[in-house]
Structures are given as structure tokens and as C-alpha cells.
């Protein structure tokens, strides 16, 4: 009961009522009572004294308080029940979250929580399911990446270990290749290579480009070399044909008149294209083997040999006093006598002299002529008919023969129109000194037999 | 092509095989170049003579024939005080004569001790060629002032005037 009274006397209570110093609820209460059956009168019918009124009020207040307490209790009970249910729900949710966390047990816990977890269990399950699927997928991608990296590392090791690089690495200029090989084949491949992979890849790409340029240049050079060498081979085959043609003998040489002393030709002359292909193949083989022929003549010889796959056919006329016209393969020349070989060599010399004169002057040569000086050829070849044949061959080619000799074979020596005989004589005034002097003799035209002491000359008719 | 009519050697050769004022004819009775036997006993200088002729055409040391076949060098053949001459008289198909020659002399007229190694470069070599002109005195092979003929008066003087014209008149 909320009333402000001074001394709890009835007067005061009356005054309080008059002045409405009670709790407004009290008046509402009275209003409600008054509206109920019997109204306020019935309420107060049993109140016959102030004390009864007070007791009534106290009882009413106590009821009111009890009612309020009951209400609070009921509220607390409701709250307790609700809390219990909440606790149950939380426990279930905790279980759910634990279960879901278990799904992601392999995922390391982050030091700081990020994001939020949905209040809806189904959503949590869906999220966790999705996350787990994501984790699985990422794991798969990671493992695949690791496998790929391992394979790539093995491939890099295998590539760097290829024999073709070992040749370059051992080269005096192969320091960079050597270092890269050690790096790519080393145990710390990932640690040392991975951080610089981009830089190394760019470096290798650069090297690849430069090597490509160099190879292109080499290819151009090779094409030039092949073109030039093939042209030289063609020239050479042309020279051989021309040599055969120039070896044709004149009419004043007897049975050999009009014959070609030498015939040398490829069994099958290659086309220009065949020559280029075969010469290119030869160059490739020499370069691969690391043995490039640097001697120019030998190189041309090898190129010609490579271009003419079926070999050559070469024959000569075999020198004999009766000048037979049957042809003999050049291989048989090794079995010939000194006189046969000397005569054939003289013929070949004349052919070569004409060919050289043509090549130098660029014009077709007639009889080449010139001098053929020979040192002591008569030791092996003093058969007179051969000497006569040699002189005949030389004359047909306009060549002057000069033989230095010391033999005493008078027949051989007198086969020549001029004998320049000399002797060595000691000096009469200077001890230890000897002079070579000419044995002049007025009888040189008489074909003197004393040829070891005289010089002689005659006129060939 | 030229053919050879005469060879001339003077003041050249090792001591026991000297060529001094030596003319070798390679001509027939008409004086035309002819097939010739140059007859010398073994050891008398056949290869040397041929080598000296060829050195007129191919003067490089490595081409000296006697070096290749007998280990004898041009430097062996020129003694300390020699003014050595080798000359050849050629005739072309038209009959025109060409003389070619070489003169060898050691620097200071003294052969160095190491004349077959680093001293070889002190051998001075000069080559000449001329068409003998009948109107010029002393221009033929028989008249050229080689050492013996001039009694040693024709020593090495690279700038000395010559009685022959080179190149010849057209």
C-alpha cells in the first residue's frame, strides 16, 4: 500500500484519501472493486473499523505482493525452463559444431578467427561441406602441383644430364653451361633453382635465341661453303674432261695420231643438284666427326670423290716403241717400267701444262711448250726406243727436254742433239777447291763416242 | 712458251764443286734450244745446277730442290766473298731472247756463322730480267758483267745503273 501518512491515524488516512496521497494504483484498484459485483460498498461492508480497514488493506497489499511474487516466480520458472532449453540447444549446437569441426580436423586453426558461423545448423553443415570440398579440391590441386613440380625437376635433371651438353660443358668456352648443369643436377634443385626460375628461364630463353641465330648463321655459311665447293667440284670435273681433250695427240706422232693419251671421266657425272646434296652431306659428316679437312687440295679431292659416287674411269695409252693404241687402266701404271712411266709422266706433264696455261690465261692453249728439266731420269729409263718416244712426245707438245745425268750409257746419251758434258777439276792454285768446267770439243757434231769428256751437239734432221 | 738456250753460273757452289764463269749450252748447232743431256758425273753438282736454275723461277727457300732431296741450301752454295750469279737465256717461239738472272751475296761480303738458321736472312738476293738489245753494248748474256768477267769489279750495288733496259722497249 503506498500511502504517505504522518502517523498512521485514521485522520491521516482520511486526509491522505482526500488529498489522494495514495498510490494511484490503489485508486485504480478501488475503481475496479467498485465496478465489481457489490461495488465498493460490499468491499467495505465488512470493514467496521479503521483497524479492519487497515488489515484489509494490508491483506490486500499482501495478496498483491504475493501475486507479484508468484508472477516473478512464474517468470523465473519460465526463464529457467527457457535457459534449460537454450542450454540443450547450445549443447546440441556445440555437438554439431564439434562434429563439423571434426570434418575439417586436418585444417590448421587460424590464430585469429575470421568470418562468422551461421546460426542455422543446416547452413553450417552446408558451409562445412562446401569448405571440406574446397579443402579436398585444394589438396588435390596441391598434390597435383607437387607431383608436377617433382616431374618437372626430374625432367630438368634428365635434360641437363644429356650427353650433348657434356660435350659443350667440357669445351674451354663451356663454363656457363658447366655451371648451369651443376645447378640443375644438384641436390638442392628446389632451393637453388626455384627462387631464380624466372631469371634462369629468361637466361636459357636468351641463350636459346642466340644459339638459334648462330645456327642460322652457320647454316648460311654452310650453304655458302656447299655452293662454292660444289662449284669447285663441277670445275674439277670440267678440268678432267678438258685434260682428256687436251691429251689428244697431233698428226706427227705416228700410230698415236688423233688418239687421246688420257681419258678420265666419272662413270656417271652427277647433276648440279646431286653434287650439292653430296657435298653438303660430306661437310656434315666432317663437322660431326670434328675432322674438317683444311688442306684445300685434299678437301676438293674428297668433295669430288663424294660427288662422284660411282667412281671414275681412267685409262692411258701404254708407251711402247710401236705406240699401241689399246687403252690401259691407270691402275696398271704401277707395274710399268721406268721408261714407260717416264714417257707417260711426260705426256701427263704436257697435258697439265696446257691445262694450266688455259686456266691462267682463260684462252684455249695450243702447244704448251716450255722446258722440262729432269734430274737424273736416265738411271731408271735409258732404253733408247723409249728415249726416242719421249723426244717424239715432247716435240709434239713443243717441249724441250733437259736431262741431267751422269750415266755412261752412250746410246742413251747420244739420243739427244745436245750433250753438255762437264767435268769437275781440282784448282791448280787453290787447294781444296774444284771447278766444274765444260768439255768443249770441236767434234761434237760427229757423235763422238767419248762422251764422258766432251760436250756435243748435232742437228736433228 | 720459252725454251732454254743457255745457262750461266758464276762464283757459286761449295768449295769442292764451284761453278765459275760456267756457260752451259742447251742449243743445237743452229743455236736453237734443243733437247739436251747435261752430263756430269755423280757428285759433281747435277742437282745443285738444276736447283739453281729452278730457283730463278721459284725463289722461295722451301722450294729449293737440293734442300728437299740432298739437304743442301742456297746459303751453303754462296761463300763469304762470293758475288754469285745464276743466269738463264730463254727463247720464245718468235725467236725473241729473254735473259733472267739472280745475284746472291752475303751482307758485308761475310757469311755469318749461323748462315743456315737465323743468319740466312743476311743473304741478299736480287733478280733481274732483260731482253738483250743488240744496239745496247753489254746487254747480251755473253757480255753481262758477271764477277769473273769483270774481275770482281761488279760487286753488289742494288742501285747501280745497268746497261740493260728494263722493262724493254715495246
XYZ file of C-alpha atoms in Angstrom:
631
model
C 0.000 0.000 0.000
C 1.578 3.235 -0.970
C 0.246 5.975 1.218
C 2.057 8.804 2.699
C 0.659 9.283 6.161
C 2.100 11.037 9.080
C 1.202 8.857 11.990
C -0.856 6.118 10.544
C -4.022 7.556 12.286
C -7.344 7.376 10.637
C -7.320 11.090 10.328
C -4.203 10.917 8.473
C -5.538 8.180 6.278
C -8.638 10.257 5.624
C -6.567 13.209 4.873
C -4.436 11.045 2.668
C -7.503 9.833 0.845
C -8.717 13.314 0.411
C -5.539 14.536 -0.791
C -5.026 11.476 -2.954
C -1.728 10.819 -1.498
C -2.061 7.060 -2.127
C -0.591 5.171 -4.857
C -2.605 5.764 -7.960
C -2.873 2.009 -8.305
C -4.870 1.998 -5.152
C -7.433 4.217 -6.711
C -7.459 2.068 -9.750
C -7.942 -0.893 -7.506
C -10.847 0.825 -5.790
C -12.282 1.713 -9.120
C -12.065 -1.895 -10.225
C -13.565 -3.086 -6.916
C -16.327 -0.589 -7.269
C -17.072 -1.864 -10.694
C -17.342 -5.464 -9.490
C -20.339 -7.011 -8.000
C -21.324 -5.264 -4.816
C -19.016 -2.438 -5.522
C -17.048 -0.600 -3.015
C -19.818 -0.883 -0.523
C -19.693 -4.578 -0.469
C -15.966 -4.311 -0.043
C -16.277 -2.157 2.901
C -19.327 -3.904 4.325
C -17.188 -5.987 6.468
C -14.905 -3.186 7.431
C -16.153 -1.712 10.501
C -13.196 -0.182 11.904
C -10.078 1.510 10.904
C -8.187 -1.474 12.036
C -10.297 -3.689 9.891
C -9.684 -1.344 7.016
C -6.022 -1.386 7.600
C -5.951 -5.117 7.906
C -7.976 -5.251 4.787
C -5.509 -3.037 3.075
C -2.566 -4.949 4.432
C -4.180 -8.179 3.362
C -4.909 -6.716 0.018
C -1.346 -5.461 -0.235
C -0.032 -8.832 0.867
C -2.161 -10.529 -1.721
C -0.963 -8.128 -4.236
C 2.650 -8.747 -3.248
C 2.116 -12.490 -3.217
C 0.558 -12.270 -6.589
C 3.516 -10.323 -7.785
C 5.917 -12.811 -6.262
C 4.070 -15.625 -7.836
C 4.274 -13.812 -11.066
C 8.026 -13.350 -10.629
C 8.410 -16.964 -9.660
C 6.455 -17.995 -12.661
C 8.589 -15.707 -14.772
C 11.771 -17.134 -13.256
C 10.472 -20.599 -13.833
C 9.762 -19.723 -17.397
C 13.171 -18.194 -17.675
C 14.707 -21.284 -16.071
C 12.885 -23.526 -18.487
C 13.885 -21.359 -21.378
C 17.523 -21.328 -20.210
C 17.404 -25.072 -19.871
C 16.129 -25.387 -23.377
C 18.690 -22.895 -24.551
C 21.395 -24.905 -22.838
C 20.116 -28.033 -24.521
C 20.108 -26.297 -27.856
C 23.581 -24.912 -27.224
C 24.841 -28.363 -26.310
C 23.316 -29.815 -29.436
C 24.828 -26.969 -31.455
C 28.163 -27.440 -29.736
C 27.984 -31.072 -30.688
C 27.116 -30.108 -34.188
C 29.978 -27.602 -34.373
C 32.395 -30.122 -32.896
C 31.267 -32.642 -35.432
C 31.633 -30.150 -38.210
C 34.996 -29.013 -36.886
C 35.975 -32.653 -36.947
C 35.260 -32.694 -40.647
C 37.942 -30.020 -41.002
C 40.329 -31.507 -38.424
C 43.208 -31.537 -40.901
C 42.921 -27.832 -41.425
C 45.208 -25.868 -39.188
C 43.413 -23.460 -36.838
C 43.979 -19.873 -37.712
C 45.430 -17.685 -34.967
C 42.681 -15.140 -35.432
C 39.116 -16.014 -36.216
C 37.748 -14.540 -39.337
C 34.294 -14.686 -40.827
C 31.258 -15.915 -38.977
C 29.342 -19.094 -38.464
C 25.683 -19.226 -39.367
C 23.126 -19.808 -36.623
C 21.341 -22.276 -38.817
C 22.687 -25.760 -38.438
C 21.830 -26.750 -41.950
C 23.721 -23.767 -43.203
C 26.673 -24.677 -41.015
C 26.634 -28.191 -42.380
C 26.379 -26.883 -45.905
C 29.187 -24.402 -45.291
C 31.418 -27.028 -43.743
C 30.598 -29.430 -46.512
C 31.494 -26.823 -49.050
C 34.656 -25.906 -47.157
C 35.657 -29.559 -46.876
C 35.061 -29.975 -50.577
C 37.153 -26.873 -51.174
C 39.902 -28.216 -48.939
C 39.827 -31.543 -50.761
C 39.975 -29.783 -54.049
C 42.845 -27.569 -52.912
C 44.613 -30.625 -51.532
C 44.173 -32.303 -54.875
C 45.465 -29.276 -56.701
C 48.380 -29.003 -54.262
C 49.303 -32.675 -54.615
C 48.985 -32.436 -58.334
C 51.175 -29.343 -58.317
C 53.740 -31.137 -56.143
C 53.724 -34.106 -58.491
C 54.061 -31.801 -61.450
C 56.936 -29.992 -59.742
C 58.681 -33.265 -58.967
C 58.262 -34.437 -62.517
C 59.448 -31.080 -63.801
C 62.519 -31.303 -61.552
C 63.272 -34.808 -62.788
C 62.759 -33.688 -66.353
C 65.127 -30.758 -65.737
C 67.740 -33.106 -64.245
C 67.419 -35.523 -67.129
C 67.554 -32.705 -69.669
C 70.608 -31.125 -68.064
C 72.279 -34.529 -67.900
C 72.028 -35.140 -71.648
C 75.287 -36.155 -73.311
C 75.037 -33.390 -75.870
C 75.575 -30.851 -73.088
C 78.537 -32.710 -71.644
C 80.420 -32.100 -74.894
C 79.713 -28.384 -74.661
C 80.405 -28.286 -70.926
C 83.853 -29.789 -71.415
C 84.692 -27.235 -74.042
C 87.014 -24.440 -72.979
C 84.208 -21.931 -73.624
C 81.598 -24.008 -71.806
C 81.927 -22.549 -68.292
C 78.356 -21.184 -68.210
C 76.933 -24.471 -69.449
C 79.018 -26.342 -66.868
C 77.693 -24.183 -64.016
C 74.074 -24.463 -65.182
C 74.426 -28.238 -65.456
C 75.754 -28.490 -61.912
C 72.892 -26.299 -60.716
C 70.185 -28.299 -62.486
C 71.592 -31.676 -61.497
C 72.404 -30.757 -57.892
C 70.651 -31.967 -54.718
C 69.320 -28.540 -53.852
C 67.429 -28.150 -57.028
C 64.301 -26.619 -55.491
C 66.149 -24.360 -53.105
C 68.642 -23.051 -55.614
C 66.687 -23.120 -58.812
C 63.068 -22.394 -57.852
C 63.687 -18.888 -56.451
C 65.573 -17.935 -59.633
C 63.439 -19.972 -62.002
C 62.130 -16.942 -63.855
C 65.574 -15.414 -64.230
C 67.125 -18.742 -65.282
C 64.313 -19.439 -67.726
C 64.801 -15.996 -69.257
C 68.550 -16.640 -69.436
C 68.030 -20.012 -71.119
C 65.497 -18.485 -73.470
C 68.059 -15.833 -74.352
C 70.714 -18.477 -74.914
C 68.272 -20.468 -76.995
C 67.611 -17.429 -79.159
C 71.319 -16.612 -79.552
C 72.199 -20.217 -80.344
C 69.353 -20.244 -82.839
C 70.810 -17.151 -84.501
C 74.262 -18.710 -84.541
C 72.898 -21.921 -86.015
C 71.099 -19.904 -88.664
C 74.376 -18.136 -89.463
C 76.181 -21.473 -89.526
C 73.526 -22.780 -91.890
C 74.050 -19.767 -94.154
C 77.820 -20.276 -94.039
C 77.363 -23.953 -94.713
C 75.145 -23.197 -97.702
C 77.800 -20.807 -98.993
C 80.535 -23.385 -98.475
C 78.464 -26.091 -100.109
C 77.603 -23.874 -103.067
C 81.233 -22.863 -103.527
C 82.633 -26.348 -103.034
C 80.038 -27.865 -105.350
C 81.012 -25.281 -107.981
C 84.670 -26.239 -107.498
C 83.785 -29.911 -107.893
C 81.966 -29.082 -111.101
C 85.005 -27.088 -112.288
C 87.218 -30.020 -111.397
C 85.112 -32.446 -113.395
C 85.217 -29.941 -116.234
C 89.022 -29.771 -115.900
C 89.253 -33.553 -116.057
C 87.176 -33.605 -119.220
C 89.321 -30.812 -120.640
C 92.511 -32.655 -119.657
C 91.310 -35.683 -121.607
C 90.516 -33.474 -124.533
C 93.913 -31.713 -124.377
C 95.695 -35.062 -124.331
C 94.690 -35.671 -127.928
C 97.859 -36.185 -129.913
C 98.749 -34.468 -133.158
C 99.220 -35.995 -136.562
C 103.020 -36.078 -136.423
C 103.354 -38.720 -133.747
C 102.778 -41.865 -135.719
C 100.263 -44.539 -134.720
C 99.015 -42.433 -131.783
C 97.902 -39.597 -134.070
C 94.444 -38.361 -133.122
C 94.337 -40.547 -130.009
C 93.694 -39.222 -126.561
C 96.590 -40.202 -124.362
C 94.438 -39.811 -121.255
C 90.755 -40.463 -120.796
C 89.490 -39.770 -117.305
C 85.836 -39.290 -116.537
C 83.242 -40.112 -113.893
C 81.376 -43.315 -114.569
C 78.297 -41.159 -114.124
C 78.635 -37.397 -113.944
C 76.464 -36.037 -111.109
C 73.913 -33.318 -111.744
C 74.463 -29.958 -110.051
C 71.772 -30.828 -107.528
C 73.310 -34.221 -106.762
C 76.704 -32.600 -106.316
C 75.294 -30.060 -103.852
C 73.474 -32.732 -101.827
C 76.530 -34.998 -101.681
C 78.929 -32.189 -100.856
C 76.568 -30.974 -98.113
C 76.473 -34.493 -96.720
C 80.273 -34.676 -96.743
C 80.540 -31.357 -94.905
C 78.004 -32.522 -92.319
C 79.987 -35.723 -91.773
C 83.272 -33.864 -91.392
C 81.764 -31.342 -88.974
C 80.045 -34.071 -86.921
C 83.254 -36.032 -86.671
C 85.147 -32.853 -85.744
C 87.630 -33.511 -88.539
C 87.274 -30.803 -91.127
C 89.765 -31.164 -93.929
C 91.750 -27.932 -94.096
C 94.090 -28.837 -96.905
C 92.400 -27.295 -99.925
C 93.515 -29.850 -102.479
C 92.614 -32.730 -100.227
C 89.244 -31.124 -99.485
C 88.467 -30.731 -103.167
C 89.595 -34.290 -103.760
C 87.278 -35.598 -101.060
C 84.381 -33.452 -102.276
C 84.850 -34.689 -105.826
C 85.064 -38.259 -104.600
C 81.867 -37.761 -102.590
C 80.050 -36.196 -105.542
C 81.013 -38.964 -107.940
C 79.557 -41.953 -106.171
C 80.185 -44.455 -108.927
C 83.885 -43.642 -109.203
C 85.980 -42.757 -112.213
C 87.076 -44.449 -115.349
C 90.658 -43.597 -116.288
C 92.853 -45.069 -118.977
C 96.009 -44.145 -120.847
C 97.913 -45.291 -123.868
C 100.711 -47.550 -122.714
C 104.020 -46.180 -124.041
C 105.864 -48.627 -126.241
C 108.151 -48.106 -129.229
C 105.454 -49.333 -131.601
C 102.871 -46.997 -129.984
C 99.968 -49.437 -129.495
C 96.545 -47.782 -129.395
C 94.941 -50.194 -126.921
C 93.947 -48.467 -123.699
C 95.298 -49.469 -120.298
C 93.678 -48.686 -116.936
C 95.776 -46.206 -114.937
C 95.933 -48.668 -112.040
C 98.287 -50.781 -114.144
C 100.835 -47.960 -114.335
C 102.364 -49.094 -111.050
C 103.579 -52.231 -112.780
C 105.228 -50.318 -115.604
C 108.950 -49.938 -116.208
C 110.845 -46.722 -115.546
C 110.883 -45.864 -119.236
C 107.147 -46.432 -119.612
C 106.386 -44.354 -116.569
C 108.766 -41.559 -117.570
C 107.171 -41.353 -121.020
C 103.655 -41.381 -119.592
C 104.614 -38.777 -116.971
C 105.993 -36.586 -119.703
C 102.709 -36.866 -121.605
C 100.722 -36.061 -118.473
C 103.031 -33.132 -117.715
C 102.358 -31.708 -121.187
C 98.611 -32.105 -120.671
C 98.828 -30.415 -117.274
C 100.953 -27.596 -118.681
C 98.383 -26.930 -121.399
C 95.521 -27.113 -118.918
C 97.266 -24.725 -116.538
C 98.039 -22.318 -119.368
C 94.367 -22.351 -120.331
C 93.233 -21.817 -116.753
C 95.650 -18.945 -116.241
C 95.114 -17.133 -119.486
C 91.461 -18.005 -119.928
C 92.108 -18.874 -123.548
C 92.386 -22.177 -125.303
C 96.045 -23.149 -125.466
C 97.742 -24.636 -128.477
C 101.001 -26.460 -127.988
C 102.081 -25.504 -124.490
C 105.808 -25.831 -124.996
C 108.340 -24.883 -122.392
C 111.187 -26.715 -120.739
C 111.015 -29.966 -118.818
C 114.197 -30.259 -116.776
C 114.636 -33.653 -115.115
C 117.183 -34.705 -112.525
C 118.868 -37.987 -113.385
C 115.922 -39.711 -115.142
C 118.116 -41.992 -117.198
C 119.104 -44.136 -114.243
C 115.789 -45.951 -114.498
C 114.865 -45.237 -118.081
C 117.630 -45.474 -120.588
C 116.020 -47.773 -123.121
C 116.750 -45.996 -126.319
C 113.413 -46.543 -128.086
C 111.680 -45.005 -125.082
C 114.016 -42.014 -125.136
C 113.126 -41.559 -128.771
C 109.438 -41.858 -127.959
C 109.868 -39.314 -125.170
C 111.517 -36.929 -127.571
C 108.759 -37.506 -130.080
C 106.075 -36.846 -127.472
C 107.925 -33.771 -126.223
C 108.347 -32.436 -129.742
C 104.631 -32.993 -130.404
C 103.919 -30.788 -127.414
C 106.587 -28.195 -128.208
C 108.546 -29.151 -125.117
C 112.325 -29.013 -124.723
C 113.721 -31.867 -122.645
C 116.771 -31.215 -120.487
C 118.025 -34.283 -118.642
C 120.767 -34.015 -116.057
C 122.607 -37.338 -115.913
C 125.930 -38.959 -115.167
C 125.454 -42.348 -116.758
C 127.881 -43.683 -119.250
C 125.288 -45.307 -121.491
C 126.432 -43.877 -124.758
C 123.359 -44.948 -126.692
C 121.044 -43.196 -124.301
C 123.144 -40.070 -124.037
C 123.590 -39.670 -127.757
C 119.870 -39.875 -128.348
C 119.790 -36.109 -127.680
C 121.008 -33.486 -130.100
C 122.952 -31.587 -127.458
C 125.265 -33.105 -124.914
C 126.568 -30.591 -122.446
C 129.352 -32.603 -120.889
C 131.214 -31.246 -117.905
C 133.922 -32.347 -115.563
C 134.988 -31.374 -112.115
C 138.673 -30.453 -111.957
C 140.742 -29.507 -108.913
C 142.079 -25.976 -108.861
C 145.745 -25.741 -109.598
C 146.165 -22.660 -107.447
C 143.673 -23.121 -104.621
C 143.998 -26.351 -102.643
C 140.679 -27.960 -101.739
C 138.778 -26.127 -104.445
C 137.429 -27.875 -107.536
C 135.728 -26.268 -110.508
C 133.155 -27.668 -112.895
C 134.170 -26.941 -116.451
C 132.638 -27.642 -119.835
C 134.399 -30.155 -122.034
C 134.243 -28.254 -125.268
C 135.298 -30.222 -128.282
C 135.065 -29.320 -131.912
C 133.984 -32.831 -132.777
C 130.565 -32.566 -131.096
C 128.820 -32.876 -134.418
C 130.490 -36.158 -135.215
C 128.609 -38.037 -132.480
C 131.848 -38.775 -130.706
C 131.761 -41.822 -128.514
C 134.000 -40.134 -125.938
C 131.011 -38.538 -124.348
C 132.333 -38.564 -120.832
C 134.829 -35.877 -121.656
C 133.249 -33.798 -124.392
C 130.231 -31.700 -124.980
C 128.465 -32.439 -128.193
C 125.752 -31.051 -130.340
C 124.103 -32.104 -133.530
C 121.290 -31.096 -135.750
C 118.253 -33.320 -135.800
C 117.040 -33.795 -139.309
C 106.370 -20.742 -124.099
C 110.028 -20.097 -123.534
C 112.706 -22.663 -124.172
C 116.157 -22.616 -122.639
C 119.229 -21.855 -124.737
C 121.972 -21.287 -122.231
C 122.658 -21.393 -118.531
C 125.331 -19.366 -116.818
C 126.809 -19.748 -113.338
C 129.498 -17.662 -111.690
C 131.092 -17.615 -108.244
C 128.691 -20.091 -106.749
C 128.909 -23.563 -105.241
C 130.566 -25.314 -102.325
C 134.378 -25.254 -102.258
C 134.900 -28.629 -103.879
C 132.260 -28.036 -106.515
C 132.460 -24.483 -107.756
C 130.757 -23.038 -110.787
C 132.880 -20.168 -112.032
C 132.135 -18.347 -115.244
C 130.459 -21.547 -116.473
C 128.235 -21.360 -119.542
C 126.163 -24.426 -120.371
C 124.710 -24.543 -123.837
C 121.372 -26.257 -124.411
C 121.232 -25.469 -128.121
C 121.724 -27.399 -131.284
C 124.205 -26.461 -133.988
C 121.890 -23.734 -135.231
C 121.833 -22.157 -131.818
C 118.201 -23.099 -131.193
C 117.162 -24.570 -127.855
C 117.252 -28.356 -128.170
C 116.677 -31.483 -126.138
C 119.813 -31.738 -124.062
C 121.708 -34.098 -121.857
C 123.611 -32.188 -119.205
C 126.286 -34.701 -118.376
C 128.084 -34.624 -115.077
C 129.460 -37.437 -113.003
C 127.691 -38.182 -109.770
C 128.688 -35.772 -107.027
C 129.722 -33.089 -109.474
C 126.688 -30.876 -108.938
C 123.831 -32.053 -111.172
C 121.145 -31.450 -108.572
C 122.816 -28.214 -107.496
C 122.815 -26.897 -111.046
C 119.179 -27.848 -111.609
C 118.204 -26.350 -108.239
C 119.871 -23.047 -109.080
C 118.014 -22.937 -112.395
C 114.683 -23.664 -110.747
C 115.362 -21.066 -108.037
C 115.206 -18.433 -110.765
C 111.577 -19.428 -111.311
C 110.579 -20.358 -107.767
C 112.886 -18.430 -105.447
C 111.257 -19.350 -102.162
C 113.693 -21.176 -99.837
C 111.284 -24.018 -99.218
C 111.122 -24.675 -102.960
C 114.897 -25.126 -103.310
C 115.130 -28.586 -104.850
C 118.518 -29.529 -103.374
C 117.233 -28.823 -99.869
C 114.457 -31.294 -100.361
C 116.497 -34.062 -101.934
C 120.015 -33.509 -100.537
C 119.649 -31.198 -97.529
C 121.726 -28.585 -99.341
C 120.590 -24.966 -99.137
C 121.189 -21.957 -101.313
C 123.081 -20.492 -98.356
C 125.502 -23.440 -98.484
C 126.314 -22.514 -102.069
C 127.204 -18.845 -101.579
C 130.570 -18.421 -99.866
C 131.518 -15.389 -97.828
C 133.156 -13.324 -100.511
C 131.031 -14.521 -103.419
C 129.025 -12.259 -105.643
C 127.182 -15.222 -107.087
C 125.339 -15.181 -110.379
C 122.870 -17.566 -111.979
C 121.515 -16.584 -115.351
C 119.331 -18.235 -117.954
C 118.878 -17.336 -121.575
C 115.417 -18.131 -122.899
C 113.997 -18.008 -126.398
C 110.318 -17.559 -127.076
C 108.530 -19.119 -130.077
C 109.063 -15.946 -132.093
C 112.813 -16.106 -131.510
C 112.999 -13.225 -129.051
C 115.576 -13.720 -126.313
C 114.906 -13.147 -122.646
C 117.622 -13.294 -120.025
C 116.709 -13.818 -116.406
C 119.117 -13.970 -113.535
C 119.736 -13.874 -109.832
C 122.576 -12.343 -107.838
C 123.378 -13.606 -104.363
C 125.785 -12.016 -101.899
C 126.172 -12.096 -98.133
C 125.629 -8.825 -96.356
C 129.068 -7.255 -95.798
C 130.627 -9.943 -98.002
C 130.835 -12.234 -94.991
C 128.814 -15.386 -94.375
C 127.512 -15.476 -90.800
C 128.323 -18.471 -88.625
C 124.605 -19.323 -88.343
C 124.016 -18.973 -92.062
C 121.655 -21.926 -92.133
C 119.453 -20.697 -89.295
C 118.667 -17.139 -88.281
C 121.663 -15.783 -90.204
C 120.160 -16.924 -93.501
C 118.275 -13.679 -93.833
C 121.546 -11.840 -94.314
C 121.903 -13.404 -97.732
C 120.868 -10.666 -100.112
C 119.126 -11.819 -103.243
C 118.267 -9.841 -106.325
C 116.605 -10.935 -109.518
C 116.751 -9.342 -112.895
C 115.382 -9.885 -116.384
C 116.134 -8.246 -119.707
C 115.633 -8.571 -123.399
C 119.129 -8.208 -124.896
C 119.127 -5.291 -127.273
C 121.801 -5.524 -129.964
C 122.012 -1.741 -130.006
C 122.974 -1.652 -126.363
C 126.512 -2.644 -125.613
C 126.989 -5.313 -122.961
C 123.339 -6.358 -122.857
C 123.734 -9.936 -124.083
C 124.421 -12.915 -121.851
C 127.972 -13.110 -123.192
C 128.627 -9.503 -122.286
C 126.969 -9.028 -118.942
C 129.470 -8.007 -116.260
C 129.439 -11.110 -114.083
C 132.029 -11.438 -111.339
C 134.796 -13.388 -113.018
C 134.461 -11.495 -116.267
C 134.710 -8.173 -114.522
C 137.484 -9.478 -112.273
C 135.339 -8.907 -109.265
C 134.559 -5.361 -110.209
C 130.847 -5.918 -110.292
C 130.013 -6.105 -106.620
C 126.589 -5.813 -105.072
C 125.229 -2.378 -105.711
C 121.455 -2.563 -105.779
C 121.187 0.998 -107.050
C 123.951 0.627 -109.601
C 122.908 1.657 -113.095
C 122.608 -1.181 -115.517
C 123.418 -1.153 -119.163
C 120.251 -3.023 -119.946
C 116.814 -1.530 -120.069
C 114.011 -2.987 -118.030
C 111.272 -3.093 -118.973
C 112.318 -3.493 -122.570
C 111.128 -1.209 -125.286
C 107.933 -2.266 -126.927
